[in-house]
PDB file of C-alpha atoms in Angstrom:
ATOM      1  CA  GLY W 295       0.000   0.000   0.000  1.00  0.00           C
ATOM      2  CA  ASN W 296       0.872   3.653   0.019  1.00  0.00           C
ATOM      3  CA  SER W 297       2.997   4.896   2.889  1.00  0.00           C
ATOM      4  CA  VAL W 298       5.431   7.559   3.980  1.00  0.00           C
ATOM      5  CA  THR W 299       8.411   7.056   6.260  1.00  0.00           C
ATOM      6  CA  GLN W 300      10.325   9.888   7.893  1.00  0.00           C
ATOM      7  CA  MET W 301      13.451   9.913   9.962  1.00  0.00           C
ATOM      8  CA  GLU W 302      12.776   9.769  13.658  1.00  0.00           C
ATOM      9  CA  GLY W 303      13.133  12.800  15.825  1.00  0.00           C
ATOM     10  CA  PRO W 304      13.660  14.803  17.733  1.00  0.00           C
ATOM     11  CA  VAL W 305      16.316  16.554  15.717  1.00  0.00           C
ATOM     12  CA  THR W 306      18.213  19.152  17.708  1.00  0.00           C
ATOM     13  CA  LEU W 307      20.381  21.675  15.902  1.00  0.00           C
ATOM     14  CA  SER W 308      22.160  24.881  16.676  1.00  0.00           C
ATOM     15  CA  GLU W 309      21.078  28.036  14.916  1.00  0.00           C
ATOM     16  CA  GLU W 310      22.529  28.368  11.400  1.00  0.00           C
ATOM     17  CA  ALA W 311      23.192  24.636  11.113  1.00  0.00           C
ATOM     18  CA  PHE W 312      22.296  22.663   8.001  1.00  0.00           C
ATOM     19  CA  LEU W 313      19.084  20.661   8.175  1.00  0.00           C
ATOM     20  CA  THR W 314      18.104  17.440   6.460  1.00  0.00           C
ATOM     21  CA  ILE W 315      14.981  15.508   7.297  1.00  0.00           C
ATOM     22  CA  ASN W 316      14.713  12.300   5.319  1.00  0.00           C
ATOM     23  CA  CYS W 317      11.451  11.168   3.784  1.00  0.00           C
ATOM     24  CA  THR W 318      10.831   8.120   1.627  1.00  0.00           C
ATOM     25  CA  TYR W 319       7.586   6.889   0.220  1.00  0.00           C
ATOM     26  CA  THR W 320       5.877   3.866  -1.231  1.00  0.00           C
ATOM     27  CA  ALA W 321       3.137   4.455  -3.726  1.00  0.00           C
ATOM     28  CA  THR W 322       1.576   3.136  -6.865  1.00  0.00           C
ATOM     29  CA  GLY W 323       1.421   5.512  -9.742  1.00  0.00           C
ATOM     30  CA  TYR W 324       2.702   9.049  -9.540  1.00  0.00           C
ATOM     31  CA  PRO W 325       1.810  10.753  -6.277  1.00  0.00           C
ATOM     32  CA  SER W 326       2.308  14.381  -5.416  1.00  0.00           C
ATOM     33  CA  LEU W 327       4.557  14.982  -2.416  1.00  0.00           C
ATOM     34  CA  PHE W 328       4.346  17.591   0.307  1.00  0.00           C
ATOM     35  CA  TRP W 329       6.008  18.906   3.398  1.00  0.00           C
ATOM     36  CA  TYR W 330       3.796  20.379   6.091  1.00  0.00           C
ATOM     37  CA  VAL W 331       4.885  22.184   9.232  1.00  0.00           C
ATOM     38  CA  GLN W 332       3.063  22.218  12.551  1.00  0.00           C
ATOM     39  CA  TYR W 333       4.015  24.781  15.159  1.00  0.00           C
ATOM     40  CA  PRO W 334       3.186  23.982  18.796  1.00  0.00           C
ATOM     41  CA  GLY W 335      -0.540  23.960  19.444  1.00  0.00           C
ATOM     42  CA  GLU W 336      -1.435  24.835  15.871  1.00  0.00           C
ATOM     43  CA  GLY W 337      -2.788  23.135  12.783  1.00  0.00           C
ATOM     44  CA  LEU W 338      -0.836  22.272   9.677  1.00  0.00           C
ATOM     45  CA  GLN W 339       0.622  24.662   7.174  1.00  0.00           C
ATOM     46  CA  LEU W 340       1.789  23.676   3.744  1.00  0.00           C
ATOM     47  CA  LEU W 341       5.524  24.316   3.483  1.00  0.00           C
ATOM     48  CA  LEU W 342       6.264  23.120  -0.035  1.00  0.00           C
ATOM     49  CA  LYS W 343       5.219  20.598  -2.627  1.00  0.00           C
ATOM     50  CA  ALA W 344       6.280  18.795  -5.779  1.00  0.00           C
ATOM     51  CA  THR W 345       3.909  17.190  -8.218  1.00  0.00           C
ATOM     52  CA  LYS W 346       6.202  15.191 -10.491  1.00  0.00           C
ATOM     53  CA  ALA W 347       9.600  13.561 -10.619  1.00  0.00           C
ATOM     54  CA  ASP W 348      12.594  15.904 -10.462  1.00  0.00           C
ATOM     55  CA  ASP W 349      10.431  18.829  -9.349  1.00  0.00           C
ATOM     56  CA  LYS W 350      11.973  20.900  -6.585  1.00  0.00           C
ATOM     57  CA  GLY W 351       9.665  22.537  -4.088  1.00  0.00           C
ATOM     58  CA  SER W 352      10.979  25.489  -2.132  1.00  0.00           C
ATOM     59  CA  ASN W 353       9.709  27.979   0.413  1.00  0.00           C
ATOM     60  CA  LYS W 354      11.193  30.075   3.228  1.00  0.00           C
ATOM     61  CA  GLY W 355      14.668  28.662   2.589  1.00  0.00           C
ATOM     62  CA  PHE W 356      13.457  25.066   2.715  1.00  0.00           C
ATOM     63  CA  GLU W 357      13.633  22.859  -0.338  1.00  0.00           C
ATOM     64  CA  ALA W 358      12.965  19.271  -1.335  1.00  0.00           C
ATOM     65  CA  THR W 359      13.402  17.428  -4.617  1.00  0.00           C
ATOM     66  CA  TYR W 360      11.050  14.685  -5.791  1.00  0.00           C
ATOM     67  CA  ARG W 361      13.367  11.745  -6.548  1.00  0.00           C
ATOM     68  CA  LYS W 362      11.461   8.951  -8.203  1.00  0.00           C
ATOM     69  CA  GLU W 363      14.484   6.696  -8.572  1.00  0.00           C
ATOM     70  CA  THR W 364      15.046   6.676  -4.810  1.00  0.00           C
ATOM     71  CA  THR W 365      11.384   7.318  -3.882  1.00  0.00           C
ATOM     72  CA  SER W 366      12.527  10.144  -1.659  1.00  0.00           C
ATOM     73  CA  PHE W 367      11.581  13.732  -0.858  1.00  0.00           C
ATOM     74  CA  HIS W 368      14.144  14.876   1.692  1.00  0.00           C
ATOM     75  CA  LEU W 369      13.670  18.289   3.279  1.00  0.00           C
ATOM     76  CA  GLU W 370      16.715  20.568   3.490  1.00  0.00           C
ATOM     77  CA  LYS W 371      17.553  24.022   4.728  1.00  0.00           C
ATOM     78  CA  GLY W 372      20.956  25.578   4.635  1.00  0.00           C
ATOM     79  CA  SER W 373      20.754  27.610   7.821  1.00  0.00           C
ATOM     80  CA  VAL W 374      18.050  26.971  10.381  1.00  0.00           C
ATOM     81  CA  GLN W 375      16.670  29.526  12.800  1.00  0.00           C
ATOM     82  CA  VAL W 376      15.133  29.170  16.235  1.00  0.00           C
ATOM     83  CA  SER W 377      11.787  30.048  14.675  1.00  0.00           C
ATOM     84  CA  ASP W 378      11.990  26.898  12.532  1.00  0.00           C
ATOM     85  CA  SER W 379      11.418  24.755  15.627  1.00  0.00           C
ATOM     86  CA  ALA W 380       8.304  22.741  14.845  1.00  0.00           C
ATOM     87  CA  VAL W 381       7.154  19.327  13.731  1.00  0.00           C
ATOM     88  CA  TYR W 382       7.570  18.574  10.047  1.00  0.00           C
ATOM     89  CA  PHE W 383       5.376  16.115   8.209  1.00  0.00           C
ATOM     90  CA  CYS W 384       6.067  14.561   4.847  1.00  0.00           C
ATOM     91  CA  ALA W 385       2.916  13.541   2.985  1.00  0.00           C
ATOM     92  CA  LEU W 386       1.774  12.127  -0.289  1.00  0.00           C
ATOM     93  CA  LEU W 387      -1.380  12.596  -2.306  1.00  0.00           C
ATOM     94  CA  TYR W 388      -2.004   9.389  -4.135  1.00  0.00           C
ATOM     95  CA  ASN W 389      -5.140  10.235  -6.025  1.00  0.00           C
ATOM     96  CA  GLN W 390      -6.997  13.325  -7.029  1.00  0.00           C
ATOM     97  CA  GLY W 391      -9.445  13.006  -4.174  1.00  0.00           C
ATOM     98  CA  GLY W 392      -7.543  15.112  -1.672  1.00  0.00           C
ATOM     99  CA  LYS W 393      -6.640  12.349   0.809  1.00  0.00           C
ATOM    100  CA  LEU W 394      -3.178  12.794   2.218  1.00  0.00           C
ATOM    101  CA  ILE W 395      -1.034  10.071   3.740  1.00  0.00           C
ATOM    102  CA  PHE W 396       1.335  11.440   6.349  1.00  0.00           C
ATOM    103  CA  GLY W 397       4.643  10.307   7.697  1.00  0.00           C
ATOM    104  CA  GLN W 398       5.042  10.088  11.438  1.00  0.00           C
ATOM    105  CA  GLY W 399       6.435  13.589  11.751  1.00  0.00           C
ATOM    106  CA  THR W 400       9.872  14.781  12.779  1.00  0.00           C
ATOM    107  CA  GLU W 401      10.269  17.237  15.608  1.00  0.00           C
ATOM    108  CA  LEU W 402      12.931  19.868  15.027  1.00  0.00           C
ATOM    109  CA  SER W 403      14.347  21.890  17.875  1.00  0.00           C
ATOM    110  CA  VAL W 404      16.736  24.713  17.045  1.00  0.00           C
ATOM    111  CA  LYS W 405      18.793  26.139  19.895  1.00  0.00           C
ATOM    112  CA  PRO W 406      20.249  29.662  19.853  1.00  0.00           C
TER     113      PRO W 406
ATOM    114  CA  GLY J1485      -5.862  34.640   6.982  1.00  0.00           C
ATOM    115  CA  ALA J1486      -7.368  31.244   7.659  1.00  0.00           C
ATOM    116  CA  VAL J1487      -9.357  29.703   4.850  1.00  0.00           C
ATOM    117  CA  VAL J1488     -10.555  26.769   6.942  1.00  0.00           C
ATOM    118  CA  SER J1489     -11.782  27.397  10.436  1.00  0.00           C
ATOM    119  CA  GLN J1490     -12.501  24.915  13.185  1.00  0.00           C
ATOM    120  CA  HIS J1491     -14.562  25.451  16.283  1.00  0.00           C
ATOM    121  CA  PRO J1492     -14.065  24.992  19.140  1.00  0.00           C
ATOM    122  CA  SER J1493     -10.296  25.108  19.453  1.00  0.00           C
ATOM    123  CA  TRP J1494     -10.432  23.521  22.893  1.00  0.00           C
ATOM    124  CA  VAL J1495     -13.180  21.490  24.493  1.00  0.00           C
ATOM    125  CA  ILE J1496     -13.391  19.535  27.698  1.00  0.00           C
ATOM    126  CA  CYS J1497     -16.320  17.207  28.162  1.00  0.00           C
ATOM    127  CA  LYS J1498     -17.433  14.613  30.642  1.00  0.00           C
ATOM    128  CA  SER J1499     -17.185  10.960  29.846  1.00  0.00           C
ATOM    129  CA  GLY J1500     -20.386   9.679  28.257  1.00  0.00           C
ATOM    130  CA  THR J1501     -21.407  12.976  26.697  1.00  0.00           C
ATOM    131  CA  SER J1502     -21.234  13.972  23.052  1.00  0.00           C
ATOM    132  CA  VAL J1503     -19.267  16.829  21.576  1.00  0.00           C
ATOM    133  CA  LYS J1504     -19.509  18.476  18.176  1.00  0.00           C
ATOM    134  CA  ILE J1505     -16.623  20.004  16.252  1.00  0.00           C
ATOM    135  CA  GLU J1506     -17.263  22.257  13.280  1.00  0.00           C
ATOM    136  CA  CYS J1507     -15.130  22.732  10.215  1.00  0.00           C
ATOM    137  CA  ARG J1508     -15.939  25.648   7.961  1.00  0.00           C
ATOM    138  CA  SER J1509     -14.455  26.647   4.667  1.00  0.00           C
ATOM    139  CA  LEU J1510     -14.196  30.398   4.369  1.00  0.00           C
ATOM    140  CA  ASP J1511     -14.511  32.126   1.008  1.00  0.00           C
ATOM    141  CA  PHE J1512     -14.831  28.904  -0.939  1.00  0.00           C
ATOM    142  CA  GLN J1513     -17.144  25.961  -1.306  1.00  0.00           C
ATOM    143  CA  ALA J1514     -15.709  22.647  -0.249  1.00  0.00           C
ATOM    144  CA  THR J1515     -17.394  19.651  -1.769  1.00  0.00           C
ATOM    145  CA  THR J1516     -15.041  17.398   0.142  1.00  0.00           C
ATOM    146  CA  MET J1517     -13.624  17.705   3.620  1.00  0.00           C
ATOM    147  CA  PHE J1518     -11.413  15.343   5.544  1.00  0.00           C
ATOM    148  CA  TRP J1519     -11.194  14.612   9.238  1.00  0.00           C
ATOM    149  CA  TYR J1520      -7.911  13.573  10.803  1.00  0.00           C
ATOM    150  CA  ARG J1521      -6.987  12.581  14.299  1.00  0.00           C
ATOM    151  CA  GLN J1522      -3.618  13.181  15.876  1.00  0.00           C
ATOM    152  CA  PHE J1523      -2.396  11.719  19.140  1.00  0.00           C
ATOM    153  CA  PRO J1524       0.335  13.597  20.992  1.00  0.00           C
ATOM    154  CA  LYS J1525       3.649  13.433  19.198  1.00  0.00           C
ATOM    155  CA  GLN J1526       2.211  11.188  16.515  1.00  0.00           C
ATOM    156  CA  SER J1527       1.195  11.597  12.927  1.00  0.00           C
ATOM    157  CA  LEU J1528      -2.178  12.457  11.497  1.00  0.00           C
ATOM    158  CA  MET J1529      -4.460   9.555  10.764  1.00  0.00           C
ATOM    159  CA  LEU J1530      -7.277  10.029   8.307  1.00  0.00           C
ATOM    160  CA  MET J1531     -10.586   9.174   9.920  1.00  0.00           C
ATOM    161  CA  ALA J1532     -13.079   9.878   7.192  1.00  0.00           C
ATOM    162  CA  THR J1533     -13.888  11.717   4.021  1.00  0.00           C
ATOM    163  CA  SER J1534     -16.869  13.995   4.283  1.00  0.00           C
ATOM    164  CA  ASN J1535     -18.827  14.563   1.088  1.00  0.00           C
ATOM    165  CA  GLU J1536     -21.420  17.282   0.813  1.00  0.00           C
ATOM    166  CA  GLY J1537     -24.896  15.865   0.538  1.00  0.00           C
ATOM    167  CA  SER J1538     -23.914  12.245   1.012  1.00  0.00           C
ATOM    168  CA  LYS J1539     -22.675   9.860   3.640  1.00  0.00           C
ATOM    169  CA  ALA J1540     -19.131  10.100   4.842  1.00  0.00           C
ATOM    170  CA  THR J1541     -16.606   7.468   3.875  1.00  0.00           C
ATOM    171  CA  TYR J1542     -14.800   6.090   6.905  1.00  0.00           C
ATOM    172  CA  GLU J1543     -11.339   4.625   7.000  1.00  0.00           C
ATOM    173  CA  GLN J1544     -10.877   1.099   8.186  1.00  0.00           C
ATOM    174  CA  GLY J1545     -11.048   0.802  11.940  1.00  0.00           C
ATOM    175  CA  VAL J1546     -12.949   4.042  12.518  1.00  0.00           C
ATOM    176  CA  GLU J1547     -16.321   3.565  14.187  1.00  0.00           C
ATOM    177  CA  LYS J1548     -18.867   5.435  12.136  1.00  0.00           C
ATOM    178  CA  ASP J1549     -21.479   5.271  14.887  1.00  0.00           C
ATOM    179  CA  LYS J1550     -19.086   6.880  17.303  1.00  0.00           C
ATOM    180  CA  PHE J1551     -17.701   9.558  15.041  1.00  0.00           C
ATOM    181  CA  LEU J1552     -20.684  11.027  13.262  1.00  0.00           C
ATOM    182  CA  ILE J1553     -19.901  13.229  10.309  1.00  0.00           C
ATOM    183  CA  ASN J1554     -22.393  15.538   8.686  1.00  0.00           C
ATOM    184  CA  HIS J1555     -21.569  17.659   5.637  1.00  0.00           C
ATOM    185  CA  ALA J1556     -24.844  19.488   5.261  1.00  0.00           C
ATOM    186  CA  SER J1557     -23.598  22.421   3.226  1.00  0.00           C
ATOM    187  CA  LEU J1558     -20.729  23.294   0.940  1.00  0.00           C
ATOM    188  CA  THR J1559     -19.035  25.264   3.691  1.00  0.00           C
ATOM    189  CA  LEU J1560     -19.631  23.207   6.809  1.00  0.00           C
ATOM    190  CA  SER J1561     -18.782  19.730   8.002  1.00  0.00           C
ATOM    191  CA  THR J1562     -19.282  18.602  11.576  1.00  0.00           C
ATOM    192  CA  LEU J1563     -17.712  15.784  13.535  1.00  0.00           C
ATOM    193  CA  THR J1564     -19.644  14.593  16.555  1.00  0.00           C
ATOM    194  CA  VAL J1565     -17.901  12.345  19.017  1.00  0.00           C
ATOM    195  CA  THR J1566     -20.700  10.411  20.666  1.00  0.00           C
ATOM    196  CA  SER J1567     -20.519   8.937  24.145  1.00  0.00           C
ATOM    197  CA  ALA J1568     -17.006  10.231  24.498  1.00  0.00           C
ATOM    198  CA  HIS J1569     -14.479   8.410  26.637  1.00  0.00           C
ATOM    199  CA  PRO J1570     -11.028   9.448  27.813  1.00  0.00           C
ATOM    200  CA  GLU J1571      -9.396   7.434  25.034  1.00  0.00           C
ATOM    201  CA  ASP J1572     -11.117   9.744  22.541  1.00  0.00           C
ATOM    202  CA  SER J1573      -9.056  12.623  23.860  1.00  0.00           C
ATOM    203  CA  SER J1574      -7.014  13.801  20.915  1.00  0.00           C
ATOM    204  CA  PHE J1575      -6.330  16.609  18.459  1.00  0.00           C
ATOM    205  CA  TYR J1576      -8.825  16.571  15.607  1.00  0.00           C
ATOM    206  CA  ILE J1577      -7.996  18.407  12.391  1.00  0.00           C
ATOM    207  CA  CYS J1578     -10.076  18.915   9.314  1.00  0.00           C
ATOM    208  CA  SER J1579      -8.992  19.794   5.819  1.00  0.00           C
ATOM    209  CA  ALA J1580     -10.958  21.053   2.880  1.00  0.00           C
ATOM    210  CA  SER J1581     -10.355  21.067  -0.816  1.00  0.00           C
ATOM    211  CA  PHE J1582     -12.322  22.712  -3.554  1.00  0.00           C
ATOM    212  CA  GLY J1583     -13.280  21.590  -6.989  1.00  0.00           C
ATOM    213  CA  GLY J1584     -10.946  20.927  -9.824  1.00  0.00           C
ATOM    214  CA  ARG J1585      -7.542  19.342  -9.739  1.00  0.00           C
ATOM    215  CA  TYR J1586      -6.103  18.719  -6.290  1.00  0.00           C
ATOM    216  CA  SER J1587      -2.603  20.012  -6.538  1.00  0.00           C
ATOM    217  CA  GLY J1588      -1.866  20.323  -2.865  1.00  0.00           C
ATOM    218  CA  ASN J1589      -2.088  24.033  -2.587  1.00  0.00           C
ATOM    219  CA  THR J1590      -5.828  23.715  -2.755  1.00  0.00           C
ATOM    220  CA  ILE J1591      -5.931  21.562   0.358  1.00  0.00           C
ATOM    221  CA  TYR J1592      -6.285  23.715   3.436  1.00  0.00           C
ATOM    222  CA  PHE J1593      -6.186  22.615   7.055  1.00  0.00           C
ATOM    223  CA  GLY J1594      -8.118  23.968   9.965  1.00  0.00           C
ATOM    224  CA  GLU J1595      -6.440  25.074  13.151  1.00  0.00           C
ATOM    225  CA  GLY J1596      -7.391  21.873  14.918  1.00  0.00           C
ATOM    226  CA  SER J1597      -9.544  21.119  17.930  1.00  0.00           C
ATOM    227  CA  TRP J1598      -8.217  19.735  21.187  1.00  0.00           C
ATOM    228  CA  LEU J1599     -10.678  17.377  22.832  1.00  0.00           C
ATOM    229  CA  THR J1600     -10.163  16.285  26.419  1.00  0.00           C
ATOM    230  CA  VAL J1601     -12.604  13.819  27.909  1.00  0.00           C
ATOM    231  CA  VAL J1602     -12.591  13.652  31.686  1.00  0.00           C
TER     232      VAL J1602
END
């Protein structure tokens, strides 16, 4: 079946460090891939997305490339800030119905 | 500003009572809404797909008689947790998408509703 696997957290980094959060997926067909961010006590916000292989999604310094050959969509940021502390969810959309399948989430904590 | 709004944000209810959570799409008509449940420090699990004017489609393992979903209009879906018990305590989030191709940026999430059953 369709699934998403993320690296386990929590991930703790110092400010300005490089961030990678791994995400791999299993899906039939050609899903769209997303990263969502959830700040403490809040709902989800779309961070970035990619709809086909080799697409790169980017937003607020974060980026992720849809790699079909490795079924991956790793999230990266060159220099994290304290304000980036949140939980990050990788997700896939496997049909056009709007249902998202989420990874387990990775908590990021950035220390000053 | 928010395009999907949930109410209430926080609710505490006594065990055995029912509680209703509303999900409203603002400024657009949502033919389909989704209800997710999130336990602390865990991922979101899809509970059901709410379709305007028809019965909701529940995911495997979700009790439809316990989690009643009503999508009576194109801007409102409600989730009612009936005969709530402490194990129903969770964060419930809805999402809404509007017609046409679903490209991800047309899927909006509500702010979520914290339910605590005591």
